[in-house]
Structure formats: C-alpha cells, structure tokens
PDB file of C-alpha atoms in Angstrom:
ATOM      1  CA  PRO A   1     154.483  18.011  70.529  1.00  0.00           C
ATOM      2  CA  PRO A   2     155.498  20.871  68.207  1.00  0.00           C
ATOM      3  CA  GLU A   3     157.128  19.955  64.916  1.00  0.00           C
ATOM      4  CA  PHE A   4     159.382  21.790  62.473  1.00  0.00           C
ATOM      5  CA  LEU A   5     157.628  21.878  59.170  1.00  0.00           C
ATOM      6  CA  PRO A   6     159.871  21.506  56.140  1.00  0.00           C
ATOM      7  CA  ASP A   7     158.084  24.359  54.336  1.00  0.00           C
ATOM      8  CA  ASP A   8     158.676  26.724  57.221  1.00  0.00           C
ATOM      9  CA  PRO A   9     161.899  28.530  56.440  1.00  0.00           C
ATOM     10  CA  ALA A  10     161.815  30.599  59.605  1.00  0.00           C
ATOM     11  CA  GLY A  11     161.550  27.547  61.735  1.00  0.00           C
ATOM     12  CA  GLN A  12     158.423  28.782  63.425  1.00  0.00           C
ATOM     13  CA  LEU A  13     156.583  26.389  65.683  1.00  0.00           C
ATOM     14  CA  GLU A  14     153.037  25.379  64.849  1.00  0.00           C
ATOM     15  CA  THR A  15     150.795  23.478  67.125  1.00  0.00           C
ATOM     16  CA  ASP A  16     148.361  20.824  66.335  1.00  0.00           C
ATOM     17  CA  SER A  17     144.809  22.004  66.742  1.00  0.00           C
ATOM     18  CA  ARG A  18     144.087  18.789  68.565  1.00  0.00           C
ATOM     19  CA  SER A  19     146.617  19.670  71.277  1.00  0.00           C
ATOM     20  CA  ALA A  20     145.353  23.360  71.903  1.00  0.00           C
ATOM     21  CA  PRO A  21     145.383  24.323  75.624  1.00  0.00           C
ATOM     22  CA  GLN A  22     142.035  24.506  77.446  1.00  0.00           C
ATOM     23  CA  ASP A  23     140.826  27.354  79.804  1.00  0.00           C
ATOM     24  CA  THR A  24     141.581  25.702  83.103  1.00  0.00           C
ATOM     25  CA  GLY A  25     142.270  28.774  85.168  1.00  0.00           C
ATOM     26  CA  GLY A  26     145.883  29.148  84.196  1.00  0.00           C
ATOM     27  CA  PRO A  27     147.643  32.359  83.201  1.00  0.00           C
ATOM     28  CA  ASP A  28     145.466  32.631  80.085  1.00  0.00           C
ATOM     29  CA  GLY A  29     142.189  33.435  82.058  1.00  0.00           C
ATOM     30  CA  PRO A  30     140.441  33.380  85.523  1.00  0.00           C
ATOM     31  CA  ASP A  31     139.063  30.225  86.971  1.00  0.00           C
ATOM     32  CA  LEU A  32     135.367  29.767  87.799  1.00  0.00           C
ATOM     33  CA  TYR A  33     135.816  30.398  91.544  1.00  0.00           C
ATOM     34  CA  THR A  34     137.514  33.738  90.916  1.00  0.00           C
ATOM     35  CA  LEU A  35     134.837  34.710  88.424  1.00  0.00           C
ATOM     36  CA  LEU A  36     132.031  33.879  90.870  1.00  0.00           C
ATOM     37  CA  SER A  37     133.819  35.714  93.685  1.00  0.00           C
ATOM     38  CA  GLU A  38     134.126  38.839  91.567  1.00  0.00           C
ATOM     39  CA  PHE A  39     130.472  38.532  90.554  1.00  0.00           C
ATOM     40  CA  VAL A  40     129.372  38.246  94.196  1.00  0.00           C
ATOM     41  CA  SER A  41     131.557  41.227  95.126  1.00  0.00           C
ATOM     42  CA  LEU A  42     130.070  43.249  92.261  1.00  0.00           C
ATOM     43  CA  LYS A  43     126.557  42.277  93.357  1.00  0.00           C
ATOM     44  CA  LYS A  44     127.274  43.434  96.914  1.00  0.00           C
ATOM     45  CA  GLN A  45     128.615  46.751  95.639  1.00  0.00           C
ATOM     46  CA  ILE A  46     125.489  47.205  93.553  1.00  0.00           C
ATOM     47  CA  GLN A  47     123.328  46.405  96.588  1.00  0.00           C
ATOM     48  CA  ILE A  48     125.298  48.893  98.697  1.00  0.00           C
ATOM     49  CA  GLN A  49     124.939  51.582  96.033  1.00  0.00           C
ATOM     50  CA  THR A  50     121.238  50.793  95.700  1.00  0.00           C
ATOM     51  CA  ARG A  51     120.718  51.141  99.463  1.00  0.00           C
ATOM     52  CA  GLU A  52     122.719  54.370  99.435  1.00  0.00           C
ATOM     53  CA  GLN A  53     120.606  55.734  96.590  1.00  0.00           C
ATOM     54  CA  SER A  54     117.454  54.690  98.448  1.00  0.00           C
ATOM     55  CA  ARG A  55     118.640  56.573 101.533  1.00  0.00           C
ATOM     56  CA  ASN A  56     119.475  59.605  99.400  1.00  0.00           C
ATOM     57  CA  LEU A  57     116.054  59.488  97.751  1.00  0.00           C
ATOM     58  CA  GLN A  58     114.366  59.177 101.131  1.00  0.00           C
ATOM     59  CA  GLY A  59     116.444  62.078 102.391  1.00  0.00           C
ATOM     60  CA  LEU A  60     115.335  64.159  99.415  1.00  0.00           C
ATOM     61  CA  LYS A  61     111.712  63.227 100.058  1.00  0.00           C
ATOM     62  CA  ASP A  62     112.048  64.178 103.726  1.00  0.00           C
ATOM     63  CA  PHE A  63     113.709  67.458 102.762  1.00  0.00           C
ATOM     64  CA  ASN A  64     110.947  68.233 100.251  1.00  0.00           C
ATOM     65  CA  THR A  65     108.340  67.488 102.910  1.00  0.00           C
ATOM     66  CA  PHE A  66     110.153  69.725 105.399  1.00  0.00           C
ATOM     67  CA  ALA A  67     110.531  72.461 102.784  1.00  0.00           C
ATOM     68  CA  GLY A  68     106.813  72.233 101.971  1.00  0.00           C
ATOM     69  CA  GLU A  69     105.882  72.505 105.630  1.00  0.00           C
ATOM     70  CA  GLY A  70     108.320  75.389 105.972  1.00  0.00           C
ATOM     71  CA  ARG A  71     106.687  77.207 103.079  1.00  0.00           C
ATOM     72  CA  GLN A  72     103.275  76.677 104.640  1.00  0.00           C
ATOM     73  CA  LEU A  73     104.534  78.072 107.950  1.00  0.00           C
ATOM     74  CA  LEU A  74     106.054  81.083 106.201  1.00  0.00           C
ATOM     75  CA  ASP A  75     102.841  81.698 104.250  1.00  0.00           C
ATOM     76  CA  GLU A  76     100.792  81.488 107.443  1.00  0.00           C
ATOM     77  CA  LEU A  77     103.222  83.822 109.192  1.00  0.00           C
ATOM     78  CA  ALA A  78     102.930  86.292 106.314  1.00  0.00           C
ATOM     79  CA  ARG A  79      99.118  86.140 106.559  1.00  0.00           C
ATOM     80  CA  GLN A  80      99.281  86.714 110.324  1.00  0.00           C
ATOM     81  CA  VAL A  81     101.626  89.685 109.875  1.00  0.00           C
ATOM     82  CA  SER A  82      99.336  91.129 107.189  1.00  0.00           C
ATOM     83  CA  ARG A  83      96.289  90.604 109.440  1.00  0.00           C
ATOM     84  CA  MET A  84      98.060  92.269 112.363  1.00  0.00           C
ATOM     85  CA  GLY A  85      99.059  95.160 110.108  1.00  0.00           C
ATOM     86  CA  ALA A  86      95.451  95.601 109.004  1.00  0.00           C
ATOM     87  CA  MET A  87      94.281  95.504 112.625  1.00  0.00           C
ATOM     88  CA  GLU A  88      96.915  98.063 113.582  1.00  0.00           C
ATOM     89  CA  ASP A  89      95.857 100.358 110.725  1.00  0.00           C
ATOM     90  CA  LYS A  90      92.192 100.007 111.729  1.00  0.00           C
ATOM     91  CA  LEU A  91      92.979 100.736 115.381  1.00  0.00           C
ATOM     92  CA  ARG A  92      95.085 103.761 114.423  1.00  0.00           C
ATOM     93  CA  GLU A  93      92.305 105.016 112.159  1.00  0.00           C
ATOM     94  CA  GLU A  94      89.652 104.607 114.855  1.00  0.00           C
ATOM     95  CA  THR A  95      91.856 106.306 117.464  1.00  0.00           C
ATOM     96  CA  THR A  96      92.569 109.216 115.132  1.00  0.00           C
ATOM     97  CA  ALA A  97      88.866 109.570 114.334  1.00  0.00           C
ATOM     98  CA  ASP A  98      87.957 109.643 118.050  1.00  0.00           C
ATOM     99  CA  ILE A  99      90.569 112.327 118.738  1.00  0.00           C
ATOM    100  CA  LEU A 100      89.441 114.358 115.748  1.00  0.00           C
ATOM    101  CA  GLN A 101      85.824 114.307 116.937  1.00  0.00           C
ATOM    102  CA  ALA A 102      86.775 116.323 120.013  1.00  0.00           C
ATOM    103  CA  PHE A 103      88.657 118.922 117.961  1.00  0.00           C
ATOM    104  CA  LEU A 104      85.832 119.186 115.447  1.00  0.00           C
ATOM    105  CA  ASP A 105      83.554 120.491 118.196  1.00  0.00           C
ATOM    106  CA  ILE A 106      86.124 123.232 118.881  1.00  0.00           C
ATOM    107  CA  ARG A 107      86.152 124.090 115.186  1.00  0.00           C
ATOM    108  CA  ASP A 108      82.368 124.395 115.237  1.00  0.00           C
ATOM    109  CA  SER A 109      82.668 127.026 117.965  1.00  0.00           C
ATOM    110  CA  LEU A 110      85.227 128.980 115.936  1.00  0.00           C
ATOM    111  CA  ALA A 111      83.025 128.756 112.833  1.00  0.00           C
ATOM    112  CA  ARG A 112      79.985 130.047 114.731  1.00  0.00           C
ATOM    113  CA  GLY A 113      82.076 132.882 116.100  1.00  0.00           C
ATOM    114  CA  THR A 114      83.282 134.026 112.704  1.00  0.00           C
ATOM    115  CA  ALA A 115      79.739 133.736 111.292  1.00  0.00           C
ATOM    116  CA  ALA A 116      78.526 136.202 113.949  1.00  0.00           C
ATOM    117  CA  ARG A 117      80.399 139.056 112.219  1.00  0.00           C
ATOM    118  CA  THR A 118      77.358 139.955 110.106  1.00  0.00           C
ATOM    119  CA  ARG A 119      75.086 140.090 113.152  1.00  0.00           C
ATOM    120  CA  VAL A 120      77.102 142.525 115.256  1.00  0.00           C
ATOM    121  CA  THR A 121      74.935 145.590 116.069  1.00  0.00           C
ATOM    122  CA  ALA A 122      76.918 147.124 118.951  1.00  0.00           C
ATOM    123  CA  PRO A 123      78.214 150.739 118.913  1.00  0.00           C
ATOM    124  CA  PHE A 124      81.123 151.495 116.589  1.00  0.00           C
ATOM    125  CA  LEU A 125      83.939 151.243 119.142  1.00  0.00           C
ATOM    126  CA  ARG A 126      82.508 148.050 120.546  1.00  0.00           C
ATOM    127  CA  GLN A 127      82.049 146.688 117.039  1.00  0.00           C
ATOM    128  CA  LYS A 128      85.707 147.399 116.319  1.00  0.00           C
ATOM    129  CA  LYS A 129      86.795 145.348 119.315  1.00  0.00           C
ATOM    130  CA  ILE A 130      84.387 142.554 118.456  1.00  0.00           C
ATOM    131  CA  HIS A 131      85.594 142.490 114.864  1.00  0.00           C
ATOM    132  CA  ALA A 132      89.197 142.283 116.058  1.00  0.00           C
ATOM    133  CA  LEU A 133      88.206 139.332 118.226  1.00  0.00           C
ATOM    134  CA  LEU A 134      86.399 137.723 115.295  1.00  0.00           C
ATOM    135  CA  ASP A 135      89.476 138.253 113.113  1.00  0.00           C
ATOM    136  CA  GLY A 136      91.388 136.205 115.656  1.00  0.00           C
ATOM    137  CA  TYR A 137      88.718 133.520 115.440  1.00  0.00           C
ATOM    138  CA  GLN A 138      89.098 133.473 111.652  1.00  0.00           C
ATOM    139  CA  ILE A 139      92.872 133.101 111.871  1.00  0.00           C
ATOM    140  CA  ALA A 140      92.473 130.247 114.362  1.00  0.00           C
ATOM    141  CA  LEU A 141      89.850 128.646 112.135  1.00  0.00           C
ATOM    142  CA  ASN A 142      92.167 128.815 109.092  1.00  0.00           C
ATOM    143  CA  LYS A 143      95.021 127.209 111.031  1.00  0.00           C
ATOM    144  CA  PHE A 144      92.622 124.589 112.316  1.00  0.00           C
ATOM    145  CA  ASP A 145      91.541 123.700 108.784  1.00  0.00           C
ATOM    146  CA  GLN A 146      95.179 123.496 107.649  1.00  0.00           C
ATOM    147  CA  ALA A 147      95.919 121.056 110.461  1.00  0.00           C
ATOM    148  CA  LEU A 148      92.864 118.982 109.516  1.00  0.00           C
ATOM    149  CA  LEU A 149      93.986 118.971 105.899  1.00  0.00           C
ATOM    150  CA  ARG A 150      97.319 117.449 106.920  1.00  0.00           C
ATOM    151  CA  LEU A 151      95.265 114.679 108.518  1.00  0.00           C
ATOM    152  CA  GLU A 152      93.365 114.245 105.237  1.00  0.00           C
ATOM    153  CA  THR A 153      90.226 115.701 106.811  1.00  0.00           C
ATOM    154  CA  THR A 154      88.151 118.317 104.986  1.00  0.00           C
ATOM    155  CA  PRO A 155      84.840 120.073 105.782  1.00  0.00           C
ATOM    156  CA  ILE A 156      81.685 119.038 103.938  1.00  0.00           C
ATOM    157  CA  PRO A 157      80.123 122.093 102.217  1.00  0.00           C
ATOM    158  CA  ALA A 158      76.523 122.344 103.401  1.00  0.00           C
ATOM    159  CA  ARG A 159      75.020 125.842 103.591  1.00  0.00           C
ATOM    160  CA  GLY A 160      73.248 126.739 100.354  1.00  0.00           C
ATOM    161  CA  ARG A 161      73.767 123.202  98.959  1.00  0.00           C
ATOM    162  CA  PRO A 162      71.044 120.646  98.189  1.00  0.00           C
ATOM    163  CA  PHE A 163      70.448 118.315 101.109  1.00  0.00           C
ATOM    164  CA  ASP A 164      72.548 115.133 100.768  1.00  0.00           C
ATOM    165  CA  PRO A 165      71.472 112.302 103.094  1.00  0.00           C
ATOM    166  CA  ASP A 166      74.822 110.565 102.588  1.00  0.00           C
ATOM    167  CA  THR A 167      76.762 113.418 104.186  1.00  0.00           C
ATOM    168  CA  MET A 168      74.112 115.375 106.104  1.00  0.00           C
ATOM    169  CA  THR A 169      71.545 114.868 108.842  1.00  0.00           C
ATOM    170  CA  ALA A 170      68.481 117.125 108.880  1.00  0.00           C
ATOM    171  CA  VAL A 171      67.764 118.158 112.467  1.00  0.00           C
ATOM    172  CA  ASP A 172      65.080 120.734 111.582  1.00  0.00           C
ATOM    173  CA  THR A 173      63.275 122.432 108.711  1.00  0.00           C
ATOM    174  CA  CYS A 174      62.406 126.011 107.906  1.00  0.00           C
ATOM    175  CA  HIS A 175      60.820 128.022 105.128  1.00  0.00           C
ATOM    176  CA  VAL A 176      62.763 130.764 103.375  1.00  0.00           C
ATOM    177  CA  PRO A 177      60.691 132.189 100.454  1.00  0.00           C
ATOM    178  CA  ASP A 178      63.619 133.272  98.275  1.00  0.00           C
ATOM    179  CA  MET A 179      65.533 129.980  98.706  1.00  0.00           C
ATOM    180  CA  PRO A 180      64.914 126.794  96.686  1.00  0.00           C
ATOM    181  CA  GLN A 181      63.272 123.938  98.486  1.00  0.00           C
ATOM    182  CA  GLY A 182      65.467 121.120  99.707  1.00  0.00           C
ATOM    183  CA  VAL A 183      68.457 123.408 100.162  1.00  0.00           C
ATOM    184  CA  VAL A 184      70.370 123.702 103.443  1.00  0.00           C
ATOM    185  CA  ALA A 185      69.399 126.983 105.032  1.00  0.00           C
ATOM    186  CA  GLU A 186      71.525 126.693 108.163  1.00  0.00           C
ATOM    187  CA  GLU A 187      74.352 124.538 109.445  1.00  0.00           C
ATOM    188  CA  ILE A 188      74.133 123.542 113.098  1.00  0.00           C
ATOM    189  CA  SER A 189      77.426 121.609 113.163  1.00  0.00           C
ATOM    190  CA  GLY A 190      79.846 120.949 110.362  1.00  0.00           C
ATOM    191  CA  GLY A 191      80.377 117.636 108.635  1.00  0.00           C
ATOM    192  CA  PHE A 192      83.781 116.247 107.646  1.00  0.00           C
ATOM    193  CA  MET A 193      85.256 113.739 105.231  1.00  0.00           C
ATOM    194  CA  ARG A 194      88.424 111.760 105.862  1.00  0.00           C
ATOM    195  CA  ARG A 195      90.099 109.627 103.210  1.00  0.00           C
ATOM    196  CA  GLY A 196      86.951 109.458 101.131  1.00  0.00           C
ATOM    197  CA  LYS A 197      84.707 108.437 104.046  1.00  0.00           C
ATOM    198  CA  VAL A 198      82.291 110.463 106.147  1.00  0.00           C
ATOM    199  CA  LEU A 199      83.942 111.161 109.472  1.00  0.00           C
ATOM    200  CA  ARG A 200      80.984 113.140 110.794  1.00  0.00           C
ATOM    201  CA  HIS A 201      77.668 114.054 109.170  1.00  0.00           C
ATOM    202  CA  ALA A 202      76.765 117.717 108.948  1.00  0.00           C
ATOM    203  CA  ARG A 203      73.739 118.604 111.110  1.00  0.00           C
ATOM    204  CA  VAL A 204      71.636 121.022 109.103  1.00  0.00           C
ATOM    205  CA  VAL A 205      68.305 122.826 108.771  1.00  0.00           C
ATOM    206  CA  VAL A 206      66.623 122.258 105.401  1.00  0.00           C
ATOM    207  CA  ASN A 207      64.374 124.704 103.565  1.00  0.00           C
ATOM    208  CA  THR A 208      60.889 123.247 102.919  1.00  0.00           C
ATOM    209  CA  PRO A 209      57.484 124.626 101.931  1.00  0.00           C
ATOM    210  CA  GLY A 210      55.431 125.803 104.870  1.00  0.00           C
ATOM    211  CA  LYS A 211      55.395 128.383 107.585  1.00  0.00           C
ATOM    212  CA  GLU A 212      58.214 130.912 107.521  1.00  0.00           C
ATOM    213  CA  ASN A 213      60.728 130.649 110.398  1.00  0.00           C
TER     214      ASN A 213
END
C-alpha cells in the first residue's frame, strides 16, 4: 500500500517498485486478444490491397498489350493507305499517258502540216491561201504545246541533233553529204518527255555514210 514518507513535504504518494501494476489488458494497454485481432485485420487489409494492386498491374499490362496491338493496326492501316495512294497515282499516271498518246498523234499531224510551208510550190494566190491555212496549223500547234506543258509534257528535240537511243528510235537511215554522220536528218513522229521520263520515243531517220537518199 502507498505510504507517506516523512521527507516528503508535499505529501506525494510513492509506490513500492515491488507492487508496480502489470500489463494485464487494463486501461494502461491492449490485451493480447485485441492485439492479435488488430494484427489479423491489418494482414487482411494488406492482402486486399495486394490483390487490388495485382489487378491494377494486370489491367495495366492488358492495356499496354491492347495499345501495342492498336499501334500495330494503325501502322498497318497507314501502310495500306500509302500503298493504295501509290496505286492510285500509278493508275492515274498510266491513264493520263494513254490519253496523251492519242493527242500526240494529232500533234504530229499539225507539226507535219506546218513543216510543209517550205515545200509549197503552188501559184501565188494558192500559196497565200495555203500559207493562211498553215498559219492556223501553227497557232493550233502552239496551243497544243501549251496544253501539254501544263501536263508536264514536253517535246524531245530531234531534228539536227545527235541520235540518242534513250529518247529516239531509228526507223531508217539516209545519207546527206553536208550533214554530220549520226545526226537525225528527219523526224517521222515526235518524241515526248513527261516528269523526267520518256513518254514516247521519237521515230527518226539518221544520217549515215552510204548512198544518198
């Protein structure tokens, strides 16, 4: 029991160390059952959080997999669109070239008509009418070339030029004494370039040594 010590003027109580209270689950601290219960509850919460984190991680993995597959699909779609665009450009180019071929034949006729100006030997009045007609040919030919230029198509110069097998096809030969050998003496049909490529080879007659024609 507590005692009043004579040297304690305030009359404070002191307890004997031999009679100190033990931790038996009273107001001074939890009992063992409560402690274990809280530990079990904490363990369950940790397990729940762990399972939740595992589900979240799995969800992230699934999302990453889906996103990767989505990127692959988008990349493949982009390649397909690019391939279709290239096919469309090629088809448009081939169609344009086929259409141009037909008009190039018309241009050849106009070019031959204008070239006939120097060979007109009819009487004066008739020559005047022919020259007026040839002037019309020349105007049509100029407009034709302007239209071809808008389609990035230009004639290949041939007459008087050295024969070029990359842009010309020799359909015949001749011999002109005052002309260098290997030079185009006559153009049968014109050649044309489009966008840096030969659309049609020029068909020409090349000057070579031999019998005069």
